[in-house]
PDB file of C-alpha atoms and ligand atoms in Angstrom:
ATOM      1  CA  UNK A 135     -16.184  33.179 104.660  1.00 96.00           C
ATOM      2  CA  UNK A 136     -16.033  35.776 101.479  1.00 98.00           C
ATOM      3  CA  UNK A 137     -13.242  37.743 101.749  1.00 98.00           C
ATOM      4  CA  UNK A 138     -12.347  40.703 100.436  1.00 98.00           C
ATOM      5  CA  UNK A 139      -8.426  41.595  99.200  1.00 98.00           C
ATOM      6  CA  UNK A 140      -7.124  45.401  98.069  1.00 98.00           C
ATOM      7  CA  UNK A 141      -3.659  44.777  96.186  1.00 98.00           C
ATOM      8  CA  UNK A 142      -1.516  46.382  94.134  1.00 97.00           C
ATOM      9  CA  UNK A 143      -0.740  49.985  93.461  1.00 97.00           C
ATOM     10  CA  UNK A 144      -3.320  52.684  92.188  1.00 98.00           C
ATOM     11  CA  UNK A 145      -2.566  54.823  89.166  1.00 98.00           C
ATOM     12  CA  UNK A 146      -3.893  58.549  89.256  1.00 98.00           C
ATOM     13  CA  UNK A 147      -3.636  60.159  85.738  1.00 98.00           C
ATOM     14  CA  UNK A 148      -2.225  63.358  84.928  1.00 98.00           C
ATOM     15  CA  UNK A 149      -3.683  63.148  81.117  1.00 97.00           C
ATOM     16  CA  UNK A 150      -3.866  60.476  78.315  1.00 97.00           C
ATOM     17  CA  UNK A 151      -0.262  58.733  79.145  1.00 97.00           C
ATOM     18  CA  UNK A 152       0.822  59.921  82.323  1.00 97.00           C
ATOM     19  CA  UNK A 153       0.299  59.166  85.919  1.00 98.00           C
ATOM     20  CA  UNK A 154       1.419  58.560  89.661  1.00 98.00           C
ATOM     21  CA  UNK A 155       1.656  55.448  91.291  1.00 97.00           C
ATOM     22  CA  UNK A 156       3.993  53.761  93.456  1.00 94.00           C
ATOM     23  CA  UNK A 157       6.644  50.394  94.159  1.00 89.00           C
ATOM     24  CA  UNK A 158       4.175  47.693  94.877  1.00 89.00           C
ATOM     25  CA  UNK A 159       4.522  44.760  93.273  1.00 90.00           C
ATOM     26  CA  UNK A 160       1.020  43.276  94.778  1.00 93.00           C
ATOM     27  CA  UNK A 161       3.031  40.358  95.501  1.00 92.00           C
ATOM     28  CA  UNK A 162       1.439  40.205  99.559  1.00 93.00           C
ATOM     29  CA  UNK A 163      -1.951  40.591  98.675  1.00 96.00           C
ATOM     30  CA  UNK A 164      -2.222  38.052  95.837  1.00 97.00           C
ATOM     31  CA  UNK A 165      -0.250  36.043  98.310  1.00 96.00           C
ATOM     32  CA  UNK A 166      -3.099  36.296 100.861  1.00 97.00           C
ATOM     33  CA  UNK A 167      -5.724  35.775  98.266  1.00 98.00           C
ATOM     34  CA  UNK A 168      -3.759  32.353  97.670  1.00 98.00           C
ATOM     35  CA  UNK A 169      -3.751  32.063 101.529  1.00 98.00           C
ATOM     36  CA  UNK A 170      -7.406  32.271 101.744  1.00 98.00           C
ATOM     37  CA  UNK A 171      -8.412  30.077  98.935  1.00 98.00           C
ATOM     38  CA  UNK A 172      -6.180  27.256 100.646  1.00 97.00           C
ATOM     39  CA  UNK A 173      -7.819  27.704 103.938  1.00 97.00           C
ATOM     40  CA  UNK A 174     -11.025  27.138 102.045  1.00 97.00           C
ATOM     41  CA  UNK A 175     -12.473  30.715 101.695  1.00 98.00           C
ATOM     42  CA  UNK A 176     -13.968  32.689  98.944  1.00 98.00           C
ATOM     43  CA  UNK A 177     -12.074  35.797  97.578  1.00 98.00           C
ATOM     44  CA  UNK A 178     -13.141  38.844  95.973  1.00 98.00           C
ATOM     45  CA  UNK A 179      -9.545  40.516  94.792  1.00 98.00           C
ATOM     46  CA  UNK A 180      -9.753  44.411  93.724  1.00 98.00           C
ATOM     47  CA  UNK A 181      -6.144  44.759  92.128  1.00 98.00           C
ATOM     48  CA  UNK A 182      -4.187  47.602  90.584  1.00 98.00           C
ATOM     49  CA  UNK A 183      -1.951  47.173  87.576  1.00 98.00           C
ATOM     50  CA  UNK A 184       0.396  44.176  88.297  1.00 97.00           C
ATOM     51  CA  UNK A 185       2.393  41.897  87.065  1.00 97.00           C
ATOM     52  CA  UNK A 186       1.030  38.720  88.466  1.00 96.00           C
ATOM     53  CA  UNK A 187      -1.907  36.440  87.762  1.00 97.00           C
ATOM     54  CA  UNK A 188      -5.299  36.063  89.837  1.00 97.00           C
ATOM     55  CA  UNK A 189      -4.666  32.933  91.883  1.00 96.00           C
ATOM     56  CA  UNK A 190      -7.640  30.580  89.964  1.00 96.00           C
ATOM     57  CA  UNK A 191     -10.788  30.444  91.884  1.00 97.00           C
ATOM     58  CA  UNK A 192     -10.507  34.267  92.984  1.00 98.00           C
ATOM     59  CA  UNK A 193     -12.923  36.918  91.748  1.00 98.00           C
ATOM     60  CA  UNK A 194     -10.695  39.246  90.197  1.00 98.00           C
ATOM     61  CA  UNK A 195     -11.681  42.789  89.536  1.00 98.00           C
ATOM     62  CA  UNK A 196      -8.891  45.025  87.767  1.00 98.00           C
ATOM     63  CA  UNK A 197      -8.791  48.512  88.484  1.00 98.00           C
ATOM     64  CA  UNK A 198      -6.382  51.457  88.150  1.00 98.00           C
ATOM     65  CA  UNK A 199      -7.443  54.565  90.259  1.00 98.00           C
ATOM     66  CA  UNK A 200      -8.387  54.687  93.788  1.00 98.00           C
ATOM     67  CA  UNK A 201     -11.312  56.134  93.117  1.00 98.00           C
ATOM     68  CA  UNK A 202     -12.185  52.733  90.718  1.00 98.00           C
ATOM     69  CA  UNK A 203     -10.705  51.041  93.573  1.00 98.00           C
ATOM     70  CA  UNK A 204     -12.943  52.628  96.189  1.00 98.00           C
ATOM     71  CA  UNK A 205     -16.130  51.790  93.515  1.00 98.00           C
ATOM     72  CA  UNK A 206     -14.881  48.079  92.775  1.00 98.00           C
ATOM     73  CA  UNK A 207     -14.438  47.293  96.910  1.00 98.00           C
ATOM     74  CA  UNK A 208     -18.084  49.726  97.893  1.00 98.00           C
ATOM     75  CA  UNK A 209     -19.739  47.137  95.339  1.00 98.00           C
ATOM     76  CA  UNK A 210     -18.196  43.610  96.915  1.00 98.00           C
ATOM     77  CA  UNK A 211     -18.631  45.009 100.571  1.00 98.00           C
ATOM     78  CA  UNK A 212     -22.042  44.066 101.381  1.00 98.00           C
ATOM     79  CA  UNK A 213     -21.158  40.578 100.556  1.00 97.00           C
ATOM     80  CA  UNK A 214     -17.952  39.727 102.428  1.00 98.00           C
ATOM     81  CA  UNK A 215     -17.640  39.162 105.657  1.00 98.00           C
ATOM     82  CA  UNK A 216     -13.870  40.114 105.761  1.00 98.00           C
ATOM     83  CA  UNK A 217     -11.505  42.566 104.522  1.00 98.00           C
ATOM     84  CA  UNK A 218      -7.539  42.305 104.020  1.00 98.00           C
ATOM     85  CA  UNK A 219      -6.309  46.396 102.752  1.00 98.00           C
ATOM     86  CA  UNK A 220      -3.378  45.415 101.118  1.00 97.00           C
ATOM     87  CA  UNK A 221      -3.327  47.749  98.667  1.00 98.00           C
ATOM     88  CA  UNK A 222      -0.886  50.645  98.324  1.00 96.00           C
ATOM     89  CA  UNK A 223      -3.433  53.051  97.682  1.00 98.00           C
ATOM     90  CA  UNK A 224      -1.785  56.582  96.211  1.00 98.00           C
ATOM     91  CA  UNK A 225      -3.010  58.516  99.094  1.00 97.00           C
ATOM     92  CA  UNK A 226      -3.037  62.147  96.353  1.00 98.00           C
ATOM     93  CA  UNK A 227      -4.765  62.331  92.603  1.00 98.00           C
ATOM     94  CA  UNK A 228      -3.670  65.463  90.212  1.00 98.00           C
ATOM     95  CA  UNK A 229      -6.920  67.872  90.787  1.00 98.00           C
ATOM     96  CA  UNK A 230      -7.669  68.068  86.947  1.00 96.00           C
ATOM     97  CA  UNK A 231      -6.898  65.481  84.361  1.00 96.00           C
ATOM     98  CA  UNK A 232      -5.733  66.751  81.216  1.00 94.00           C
ATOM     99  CA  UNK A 233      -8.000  65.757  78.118  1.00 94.00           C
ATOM    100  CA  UNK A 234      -5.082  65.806  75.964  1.00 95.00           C
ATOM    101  CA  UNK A 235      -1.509  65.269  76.350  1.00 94.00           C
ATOM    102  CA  UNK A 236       0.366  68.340  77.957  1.00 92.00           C
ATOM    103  CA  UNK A 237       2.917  69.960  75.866  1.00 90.00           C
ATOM    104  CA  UNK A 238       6.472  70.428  77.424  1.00 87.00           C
ATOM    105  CA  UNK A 239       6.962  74.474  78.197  1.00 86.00           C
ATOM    106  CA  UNK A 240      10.353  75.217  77.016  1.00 86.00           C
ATOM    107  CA  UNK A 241      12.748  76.348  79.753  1.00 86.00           C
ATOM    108  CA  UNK A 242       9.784  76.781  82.165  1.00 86.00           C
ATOM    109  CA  UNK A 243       8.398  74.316  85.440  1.00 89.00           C
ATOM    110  CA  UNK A 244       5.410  73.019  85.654  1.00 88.00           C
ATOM    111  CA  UNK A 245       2.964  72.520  89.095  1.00 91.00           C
ATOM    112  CA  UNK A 246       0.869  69.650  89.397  1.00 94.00           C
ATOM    113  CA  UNK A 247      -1.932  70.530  92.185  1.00 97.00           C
ATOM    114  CA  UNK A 248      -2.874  67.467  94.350  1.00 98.00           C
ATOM    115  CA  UNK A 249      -6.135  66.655  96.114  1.00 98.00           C
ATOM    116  CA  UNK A 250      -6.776  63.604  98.681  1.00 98.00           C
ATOM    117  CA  UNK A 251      -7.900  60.476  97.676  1.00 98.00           C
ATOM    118  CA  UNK A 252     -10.327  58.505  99.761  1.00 98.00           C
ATOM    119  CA  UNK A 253      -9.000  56.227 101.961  1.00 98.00           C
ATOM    120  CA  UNK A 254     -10.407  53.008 100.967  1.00 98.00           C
ATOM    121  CA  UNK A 255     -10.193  50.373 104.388  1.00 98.00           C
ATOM    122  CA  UNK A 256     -11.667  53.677 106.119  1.00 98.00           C
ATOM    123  CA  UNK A 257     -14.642  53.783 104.493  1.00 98.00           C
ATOM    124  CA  UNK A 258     -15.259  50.489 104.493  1.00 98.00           C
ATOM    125  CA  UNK A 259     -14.624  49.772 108.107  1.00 98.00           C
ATOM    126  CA  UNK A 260     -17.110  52.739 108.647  1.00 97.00           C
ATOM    127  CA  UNK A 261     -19.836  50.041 108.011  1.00 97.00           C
ATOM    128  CA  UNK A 262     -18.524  46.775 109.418  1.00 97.00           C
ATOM    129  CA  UNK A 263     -19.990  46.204 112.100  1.00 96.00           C
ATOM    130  CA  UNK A 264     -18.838  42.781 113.164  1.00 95.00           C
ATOM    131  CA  UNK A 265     -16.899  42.371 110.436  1.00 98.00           C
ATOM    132  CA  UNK A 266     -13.259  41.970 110.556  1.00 97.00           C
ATOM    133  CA  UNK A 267     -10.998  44.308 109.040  1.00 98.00           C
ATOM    134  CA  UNK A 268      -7.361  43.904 108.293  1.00 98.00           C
ATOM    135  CA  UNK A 269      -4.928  46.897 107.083  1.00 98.00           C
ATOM    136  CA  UNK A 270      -1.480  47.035 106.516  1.00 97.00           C
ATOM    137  CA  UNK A 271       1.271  50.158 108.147  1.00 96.00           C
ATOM    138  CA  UNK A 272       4.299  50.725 105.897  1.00 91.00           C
ATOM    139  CA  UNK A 273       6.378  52.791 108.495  1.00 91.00           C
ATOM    140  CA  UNK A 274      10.134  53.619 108.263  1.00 90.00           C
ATOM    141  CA  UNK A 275      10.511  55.148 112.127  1.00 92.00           C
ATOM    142  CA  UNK A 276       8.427  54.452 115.747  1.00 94.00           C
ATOM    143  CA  UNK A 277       6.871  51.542 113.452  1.00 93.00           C
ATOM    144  CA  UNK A 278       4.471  50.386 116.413  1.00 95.00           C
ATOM    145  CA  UNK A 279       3.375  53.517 117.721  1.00 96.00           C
ATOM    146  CA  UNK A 280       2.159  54.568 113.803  1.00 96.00           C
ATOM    147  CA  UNK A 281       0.581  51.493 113.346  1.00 97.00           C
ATOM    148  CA  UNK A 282      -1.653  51.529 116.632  1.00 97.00           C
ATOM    149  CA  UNK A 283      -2.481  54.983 115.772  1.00 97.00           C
ATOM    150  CA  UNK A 284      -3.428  53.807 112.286  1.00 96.00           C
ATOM    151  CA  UNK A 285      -5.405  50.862 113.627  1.00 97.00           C
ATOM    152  CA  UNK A 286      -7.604  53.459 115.869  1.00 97.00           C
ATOM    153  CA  UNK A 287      -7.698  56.055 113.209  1.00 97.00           C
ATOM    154  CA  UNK A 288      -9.362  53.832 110.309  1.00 97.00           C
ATOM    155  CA  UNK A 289     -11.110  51.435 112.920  1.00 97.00           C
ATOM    156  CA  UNK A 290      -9.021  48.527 111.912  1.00 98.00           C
ATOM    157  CA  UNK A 291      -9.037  44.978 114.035  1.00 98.00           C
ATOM    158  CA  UNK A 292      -5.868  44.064 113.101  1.00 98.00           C
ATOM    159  CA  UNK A 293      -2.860  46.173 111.737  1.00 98.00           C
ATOM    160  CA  UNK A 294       0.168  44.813 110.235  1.00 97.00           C
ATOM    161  CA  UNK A 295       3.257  46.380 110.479  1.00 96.00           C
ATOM    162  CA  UNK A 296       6.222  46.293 107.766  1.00 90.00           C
ATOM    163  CA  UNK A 297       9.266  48.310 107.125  1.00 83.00           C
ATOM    164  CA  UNK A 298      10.035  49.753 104.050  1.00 81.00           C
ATOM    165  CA  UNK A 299      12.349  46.898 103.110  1.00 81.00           C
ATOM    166  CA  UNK A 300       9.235  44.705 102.709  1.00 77.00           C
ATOM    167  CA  UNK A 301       8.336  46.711  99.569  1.00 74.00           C
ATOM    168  CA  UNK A 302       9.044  44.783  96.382  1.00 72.00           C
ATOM    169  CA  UNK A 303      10.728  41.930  98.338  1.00 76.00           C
ATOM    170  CA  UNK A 304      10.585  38.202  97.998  1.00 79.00           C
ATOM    171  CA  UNK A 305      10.579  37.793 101.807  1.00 86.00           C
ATOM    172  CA  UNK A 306      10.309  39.788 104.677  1.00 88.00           C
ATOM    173  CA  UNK A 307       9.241  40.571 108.589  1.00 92.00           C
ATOM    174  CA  UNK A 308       5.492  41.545 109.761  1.00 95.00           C
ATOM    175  CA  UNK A 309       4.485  42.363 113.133  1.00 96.00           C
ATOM    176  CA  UNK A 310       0.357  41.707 113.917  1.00 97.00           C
ATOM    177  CA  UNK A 311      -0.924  43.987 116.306  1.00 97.00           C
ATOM    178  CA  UNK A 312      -4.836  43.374 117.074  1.00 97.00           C
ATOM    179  CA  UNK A 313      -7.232  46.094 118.810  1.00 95.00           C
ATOM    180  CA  UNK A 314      -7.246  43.991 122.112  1.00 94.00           C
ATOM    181  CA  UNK A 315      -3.501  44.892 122.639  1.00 94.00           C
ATOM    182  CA  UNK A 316      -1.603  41.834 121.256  1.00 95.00           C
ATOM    183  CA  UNK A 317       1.652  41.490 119.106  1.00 96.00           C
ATOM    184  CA  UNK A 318       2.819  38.548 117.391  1.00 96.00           C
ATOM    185  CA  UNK A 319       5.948  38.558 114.897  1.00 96.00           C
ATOM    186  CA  UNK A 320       6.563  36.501 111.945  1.00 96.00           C
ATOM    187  CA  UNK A 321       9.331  35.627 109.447  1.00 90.00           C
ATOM    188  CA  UNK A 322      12.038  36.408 107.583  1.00 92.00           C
ATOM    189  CA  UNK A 323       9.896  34.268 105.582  1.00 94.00           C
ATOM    190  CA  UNK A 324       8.709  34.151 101.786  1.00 93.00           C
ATOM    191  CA  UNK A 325       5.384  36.289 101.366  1.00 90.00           C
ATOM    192  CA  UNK A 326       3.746  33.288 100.694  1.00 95.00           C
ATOM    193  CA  UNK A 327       4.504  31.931 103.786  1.00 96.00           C
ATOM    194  CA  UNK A 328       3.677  35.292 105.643  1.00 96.00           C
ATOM    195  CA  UNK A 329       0.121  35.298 104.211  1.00 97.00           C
ATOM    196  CA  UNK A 330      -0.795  32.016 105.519  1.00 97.00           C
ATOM    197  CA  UNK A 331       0.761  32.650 109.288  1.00 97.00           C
ATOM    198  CA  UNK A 332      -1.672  35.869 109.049  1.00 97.00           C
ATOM    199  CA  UNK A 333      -4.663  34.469 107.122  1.00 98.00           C
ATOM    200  CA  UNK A 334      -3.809  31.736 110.291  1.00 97.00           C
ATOM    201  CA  UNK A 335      -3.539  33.857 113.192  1.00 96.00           C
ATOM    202  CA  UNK A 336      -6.318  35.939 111.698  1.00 96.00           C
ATOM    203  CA  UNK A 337      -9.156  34.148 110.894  1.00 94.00           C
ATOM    204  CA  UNK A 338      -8.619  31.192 113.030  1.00 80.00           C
ATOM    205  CA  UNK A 339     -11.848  29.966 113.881  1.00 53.00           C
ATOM    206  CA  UNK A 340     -13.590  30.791 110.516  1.00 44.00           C
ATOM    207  CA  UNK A 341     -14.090  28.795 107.201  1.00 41.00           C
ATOM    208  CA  UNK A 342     -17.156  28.218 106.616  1.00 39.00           C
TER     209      UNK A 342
HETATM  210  N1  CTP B 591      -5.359  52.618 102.558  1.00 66.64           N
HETATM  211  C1  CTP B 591      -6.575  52.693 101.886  1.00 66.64           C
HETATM  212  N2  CTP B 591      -6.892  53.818 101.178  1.00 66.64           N
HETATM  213  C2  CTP B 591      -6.035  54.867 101.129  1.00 66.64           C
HETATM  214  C3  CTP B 591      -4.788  54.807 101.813  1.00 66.64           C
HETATM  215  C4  CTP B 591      -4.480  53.658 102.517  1.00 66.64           C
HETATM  216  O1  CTP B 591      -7.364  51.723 101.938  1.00 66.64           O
HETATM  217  N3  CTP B 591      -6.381  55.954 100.435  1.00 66.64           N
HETATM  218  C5  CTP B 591      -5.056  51.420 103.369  1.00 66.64           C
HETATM  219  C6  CTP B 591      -3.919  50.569 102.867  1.00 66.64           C
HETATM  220  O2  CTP B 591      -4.389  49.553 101.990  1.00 66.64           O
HETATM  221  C7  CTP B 591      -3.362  49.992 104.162  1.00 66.64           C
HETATM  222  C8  CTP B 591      -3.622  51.096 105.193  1.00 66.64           C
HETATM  223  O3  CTP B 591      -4.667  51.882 104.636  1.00 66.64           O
HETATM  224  O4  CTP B 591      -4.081  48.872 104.596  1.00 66.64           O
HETATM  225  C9  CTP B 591      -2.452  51.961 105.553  1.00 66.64           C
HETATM  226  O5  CTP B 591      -1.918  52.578 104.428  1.00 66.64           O
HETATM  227  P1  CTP B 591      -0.701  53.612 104.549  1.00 66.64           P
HETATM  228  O6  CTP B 591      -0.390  54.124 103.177  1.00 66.64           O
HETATM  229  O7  CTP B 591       0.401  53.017 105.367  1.00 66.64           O
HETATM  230  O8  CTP B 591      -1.357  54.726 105.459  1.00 66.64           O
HETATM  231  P2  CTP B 591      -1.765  56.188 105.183  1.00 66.64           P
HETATM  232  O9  CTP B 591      -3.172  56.322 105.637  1.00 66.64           O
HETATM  233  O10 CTP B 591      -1.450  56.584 103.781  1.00 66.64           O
HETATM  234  O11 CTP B 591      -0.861  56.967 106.218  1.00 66.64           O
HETATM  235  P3  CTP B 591       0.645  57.546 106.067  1.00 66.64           P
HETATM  236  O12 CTP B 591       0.924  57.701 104.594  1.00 66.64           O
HETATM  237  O13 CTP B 591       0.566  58.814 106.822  1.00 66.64           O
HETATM  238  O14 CTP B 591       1.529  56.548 106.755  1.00 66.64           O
END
């Protein structure tokens, strides 16, 4: 199979130097890229601005904004037959992007006015048929009842759930919840050890 992989954080700028983003490391979804190629699929990875290194043999598209993010995975889409929505997609962008950089006020505030990104695995799974389509819940409380709700709202097959610990860390817990009802939970275990459980109890019956 060709897979598509979202990883990493976005960056939305607020002019020339600045912007928001977020904690992720992109650690889990270049681990599942890794996961994939091993179980003898082809990857497409969309990544914001890490720290790590394309596993070799991925397709590797860098991006920084959601909205480049949204582009980058629209584009690969057609051609995959699976998608993993790792990515930790800043769900707000600063409505106007300053040209140049802004000037500190002296002794007065400043308001940054927000607008709604897209949300990427959304979109996409609004096209995929009989494709499968993987997201990821980052909840801190009633973890299983957000996720489900998550995996109906974005018309996910499989949702898996993490706590905030997970963020940044080496190793942590998932729980898999598929659309026919099922739970199955994994680790402690190293990410890399994670991914290939999931890219397992995922894809089971599929490289080809
Ligand atoms: N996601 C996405 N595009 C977005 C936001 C999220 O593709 N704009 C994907 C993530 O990659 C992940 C899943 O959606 O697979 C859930 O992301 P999460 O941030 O937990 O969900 P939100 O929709 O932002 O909901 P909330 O912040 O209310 O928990």
């Amino acid at each position: 199979m060709r897979v598509l992989v979202t990883a990493g954080p976005t960056r939305e700028a607020i002019d020339p130097v600045r912007f928001l983003s977020n904690r992720s490391s992109g650690r889990m979804g270049y681990a599942i890229a890794q996961a994939l190629l091993a179980a003898g699929h082809e990857v497409v990875l969309v990544s914001g601005p890490v720290q790590i290194t394309p596993p070799d043999g991925v397709l590797s598209v860098q991006v920084e904004s959601a909205l480049q993010m949204l582009d980058a995975s629209l584009a690969a889409w057609p051609d995959c037959d699976a998608m993993f929505a790792v990515a930790a997609v800043a769900d707000y962008r600063p409505k106007q992007v300053s040209e140049q950089k802004l000037k500190r006020q002296e002794g007065e505030g400043q308001f940054l006015e927000l607008i709604p990104n897209p949300d990427i695995v959304a979109t996409l799974a609004a096209t995929k048929q009989q494709r499968l389509v993987i997201g990821f819940a980052l909840e801190s409380h009633h973890g299983l009842q957000h996720a489900r709700a998550k995996m109906q709202r974005k018309c996910l097959d499989v949702v898996v759930l993490n706590g905030p610990e997970a963020q940044g860390a080496a190793s942590s817990r998932m729980t898999i919840l598929k659309s026919d009802g099922s739970q199955h939970d994994v680790g402690p275990l190293p990410k890399a050890e994670l991914a290939v459980e999931l890219v397992r109890y995922t894809l089971a019956n599929g490289a080809d």
